[in-house]
Amino acid sequence: MPYNNPPPLETTLRRLDGKVVLVTGASSGIGAAAVELFAKEGAKVVAASRRTDRLEALVERLSGEGLTAAAVACDVSDEASVAAAVAFTVSTFGRLDGAFNNAGAGGVRGPVHTLNVEAFDQVMGVNLRGVFLCLKHETAAMLAQGGGGSIVNTSSIGGLKGAAGNSIYASSKWGLAGLTKCVALDYACVGIRVNAIAPGPTRSEMFDRWMSTEEAREGMAARAPMNYIAHPDDMARVALLLLSDDARWTTGAILPCDGGMSAG
């Protein structure tokens, strides 16, 4: 049967009013949806990515709607680039209240004996080292302003369940789960919360390249109990919940957003 495909939600509740939030991987997919949603929820948003042309177009559109956003180039695998993005956020808007570390790489699939070290290092450099670098500089900025804040990382169902041929990507996301939990404990005492979302199948450029036909998408959706491929906005809304004060008592959580795929 055709998979469920309802339109994105339109509701906003101003849950980030006055907050300054940095979003990495912001040029498309979940990241771009998050920039727009967070801005509509009242945040001053810094959109960070390597593809600055897309960022600038996004920021221009949001600014035309009366929302507050800025763009900055950022390669999360490079520490100087991450440090500069965090510094830009603080210098532009005066502080850093939240961050959504969403930049990621898909990687090469196959049995481990067929894979090369360069492919492993590339994915780890973005998905694990990149988030480590973001956390390092984001927490430092939050501590410098007296503590407090909320950080959300993007993990994956691949960091909750094993799958044949997925060893490189899954390793990076299982590692990210451990990083999230440990950093959450490091900074709980100063009011900095650190959580992660774990998306299942979500429409994006990467997903559409992987699942290029309607038949393939229906097959993927059928693997989820809710028979649904998520919109990027669905993932952005879960990140919003964790960033907001609605989740003020939540830290160290890895929250599945996968239509029930990890429940069984």
Short mmCIF file of N, CA and C in Angstrom, two decimals, residues 26-88:
data_model
loop_
_atom_site.label_atom_id
_atom_site.label_comp_id
_atom_site.label_asym_id
_atom_site.label_seq_id
_atom_site.Cartn_x
_atom_site.Cartn_y
_atom_site.Cartn_z
N ALA A 26 23.17 23.18 7.89
CA ALA A 26 21.93 23.95 7.76
C ALA A 26 21.53 24.26 6.33
N SER A 27 22.26 23.78 5.34
CA SER A 27 21.98 24.19 3.96
C SER A 27 20.88 23.38 3.29
N SER A 28 20.45 22.26 3.90
CA SER A 28 19.41 21.44 3.28
C SER A 28 18.81 20.51 4.32
N GLY A 29 17.75 19.81 3.93
CA GLY A 29 17.19 18.75 4.75
C GLY A 29 16.78 19.19 6.15
N ILE A 30 17.13 18.36 7.13
CA ILE A 30 16.74 18.61 8.52
C ILE A 30 17.31 19.93 9.01
N GLY A 31 18.55 20.24 8.64
CA GLY A 31 19.17 21.47 9.12
C GLY A 31 18.46 22.71 8.63
N ALA A 32 18.13 22.75 7.34
CA ALA A 32 17.42 23.91 6.79
C ALA A 32 16.03 24.03 7.41
N ALA A 33 15.35 22.91 7.59
CA ALA A 33 14.03 22.93 8.24
C ALA A 33 14.14 23.45 9.66
N ALA A 34 15.21 23.08 10.36
CA ALA A 34 15.40 23.53 11.73
C ALA A 34 15.65 25.03 11.80
N VAL A 35 16.46 25.55 10.89
CA VAL A 35 16.71 26.99 10.87
C VAL A 35 15.39 27.75 10.74
N GLU A 36 14.56 27.32 9.81
CA GLU A 36 13.28 28.00 9.60
C GLU A 36 12.36 27.85 10.80
N LEU A 37 12.24 26.64 11.33
CA LEU A 37 11.35 26.41 12.47
C LEU A 37 11.81 27.18 13.69
N PHE A 38 13.10 27.13 14.00
CA PHE A 38 13.61 27.81 15.19
C PHE A 38 13.39 29.33 15.08
N ALA A 39 13.60 29.86 13.88
CA ALA A 39 13.37 31.30 13.68
C ALA A 39 11.90 31.64 13.89
N LYS A 40 11.00 30.80 13.39
CA LYS A 40 9.57 31.03 13.59
C LYS A 40 9.18 30.90 15.06
N GLU A 41 9.96 30.12 15.80
CA GLU A 41 9.71 29.96 17.23
C GLU A 41 10.36 31.07 18.06
N GLY A 42 10.89 32.09 17.39
CA GLY A 42 11.39 33.27 18.09
C GLY A 42 12.88 33.35 18.29
N ALA A 43 13.63 32.36 17.81
CA ALA A 43 15.08 32.37 18.01
C ALA A 43 15.79 33.27 17.01
N LYS A 44 16.95 33.74 17.41
CA LYS A 44 17.92 34.32 16.49
C LYS A 44 18.84 33.18 16.08
N VAL A 45 18.81 32.82 14.80
CA VAL A 45 19.44 31.58 14.35
C VAL A 45 20.66 31.87 13.48
N VAL A 46 21.74 31.17 13.76
CA VAL A 46 22.91 31.20 12.88
C VAL A 46 22.94 29.87 12.13
N ALA A 47 22.85 29.95 10.81
CA ALA A 47 22.86 28.78 9.94
C ALA A 47 24.29 28.55 9.46
N ALA A 48 24.83 27.37 9.72
CA ALA A 48 26.22 27.07 9.40
C ALA A 48 26.31 25.86 8.47
N SER A 49 27.15 25.97 7.46
CA SER A 49 27.33 24.88 6.50
C SER A 49 28.50 25.24 5.59
N ARG A 50 28.95 24.27 4.82
CA ARG A 50 29.97 24.56 3.80
C ARG A 50 29.35 25.22 2.58
N ARG A 51 28.07 24.96 2.31
CA ARG A 51 27.43 25.48 1.10
C ARG A 51 26.79 26.85 1.40
N THR A 52 27.62 27.87 1.39
CA THR A 52 27.18 29.19 1.83
C THR A 52 26.17 29.83 0.89
N ASP A 53 26.18 29.46 -0.41
CA ASP A 53 25.20 30.04 -1.32
C ASP A 53 23.79 29.66 -0.90
N ARG A 54 23.60 28.43 -0.48
CA ARG A 54 22.29 27.99 -0.01
C ARG A 54 21.92 28.67 1.31
N LEU A 55 22.89 28.80 2.19
CA LEU A 55 22.63 29.47 3.46
C LEU A 55 22.16 30.90 3.24
N GLU A 56 22.85 31.59 2.37
CA GLU A 56 22.51 33.00 2.13
C GLU A 56 21.12 33.14 1.54
N ALA A 57 20.74 32.23 0.66
CA ALA A 57 19.39 32.27 0.10
C ALA A 57 18.35 32.00 1.18
N LEU A 58 18.62 31.06 2.07
CA LEU A 58 17.71 30.74 3.17
C LEU A 58 17.57 31.93 4.11
N VAL A 59 18.69 32.51 4.49
CA VAL A 59 18.66 33.64 5.41
C VAL A 59 17.94 34.83 4.78
N GLU A 60 18.17 35.06 3.50
CA GLU A 60 17.50 36.17 2.82
C GLU A 60 15.98 35.97 2.82
N ARG A 61 15.55 34.74 2.57
CA ARG A 61 14.11 34.46 2.56
C ARG A 61 13.50 34.67 3.95
N LEU A 62 14.17 34.16 4.98
CA LEU A 62 13.65 34.30 6.33
C LEU A 62 13.65 35.76 6.78
N SER A 63 14.70 36.48 6.42
CA SER A 63 14.75 37.90 6.78
C SER A 63 13.61 38.67 6.13
N GLY A 64 13.27 38.27 4.89
CA GLY A 64 12.14 38.90 4.20
C GLY A 64 10.81 38.63 4.87
N GLU A 65 10.76 37.57 5.70
CA GLU A 65 9.54 37.26 6.44
C GLU A 65 9.55 37.88 7.83
N GLY A 66 10.55 38.71 8.10
CA GLY A 66 10.64 39.37 9.40
C GLY A 66 11.28 38.53 10.48
N LEU A 67 11.96 37.46 10.11
CA LEU A 67 12.63 36.58 11.07
C LEU A 67 14.11 36.93 11.16
N THR A 68 14.78 36.46 12.21
CA THR A 68 16.16 36.83 12.47
C THR A 68 17.08 35.64 12.26
N ALA A 69 17.97 35.76 11.28
CA ALA A 69 18.90 34.68 10.98
C ALA A 69 20.14 35.25 10.32
N ALA A 70 21.24 34.53 10.46
CA ALA A 70 22.50 34.90 9.83
C ALA A 70 23.18 33.64 9.34
N ALA A 71 24.08 33.78 8.38
CA ALA A 71 24.77 32.63 7.79
C ALA A 71 26.26 32.71 8.06
N VAL A 72 26.88 31.55 8.25
CA VAL A 72 28.32 31.49 8.42
C VAL A 72 28.84 30.19 7.80
N ALA A 73 29.97 30.28 7.12
CA ALA A 73 30.59 29.09 6.56
C ALA A 73 31.18 28.25 7.69
N CYS A 74 30.99 26.93 7.59
CA CYS A 74 31.54 26.05 8.62
C CYS A 74 31.74 24.65 8.08
N ASP A 75 32.96 24.14 8.26
CA ASP A 75 33.29 22.75 8.00
C ASP A 75 33.53 22.10 9.36
N VAL A 76 32.61 21.25 9.82
CA VAL A 76 32.69 20.75 11.19
C VAL A 76 33.88 19.83 11.42
N SER A 77 34.50 19.35 10.36
CA SER A 77 35.68 18.50 10.54
C SER A 77 36.94 19.30 10.79
N ASP A 78 36.84 20.63 10.71
CA ASP A 78 37.98 21.52 10.90
C ASP A 78 37.77 22.36 12.17
N GLU A 79 38.66 22.22 13.15
CA GLU A 79 38.43 22.88 14.43
C GLU A 79 38.42 24.40 14.31
N ALA A 80 39.31 24.96 13.51
CA ALA A 80 39.34 26.41 13.36
C ALA A 80 38.03 26.93 12.78
N SER A 81 37.44 26.17 11.84
CA SER A 81 36.18 26.57 11.23
C SER A 81 35.05 26.51 12.26
N VAL A 82 35.03 25.49 13.10
CA VAL A 82 34.01 25.38 14.14
C VAL A 82 34.15 26.51 15.15
N ALA A 83 35.38 26.75 15.59
CA ALA A 83 35.61 27.83 16.56
C ALA A 83 35.17 29.17 16.00
N ALA A 84 35.43 29.38 14.72
CA ALA A 84 35.04 30.65 14.09
C ALA A 84 33.52 30.78 14.00
N ALA A 85 32.82 29.68 13.73
CA ALA A 85 31.35 29.72 13.64
C ALA A 85 30.74 30.05 15.00
N VAL A 86 31.26 29.46 16.05
CA VAL A 86 30.76 29.75 17.40
C VAL A 86 31.06 31.21 17.76
N ALA A 87 32.28 31.65 17.45
CA ALA A 87 32.66 33.04 17.73
C ALA A 87 31.79 34.02 16.95
N PHE A 88 31.48 33.69 15.70
CA PHE A 88 30.61 34.53 14.88
C PHE A 88 29.22 34.64 15.52
#
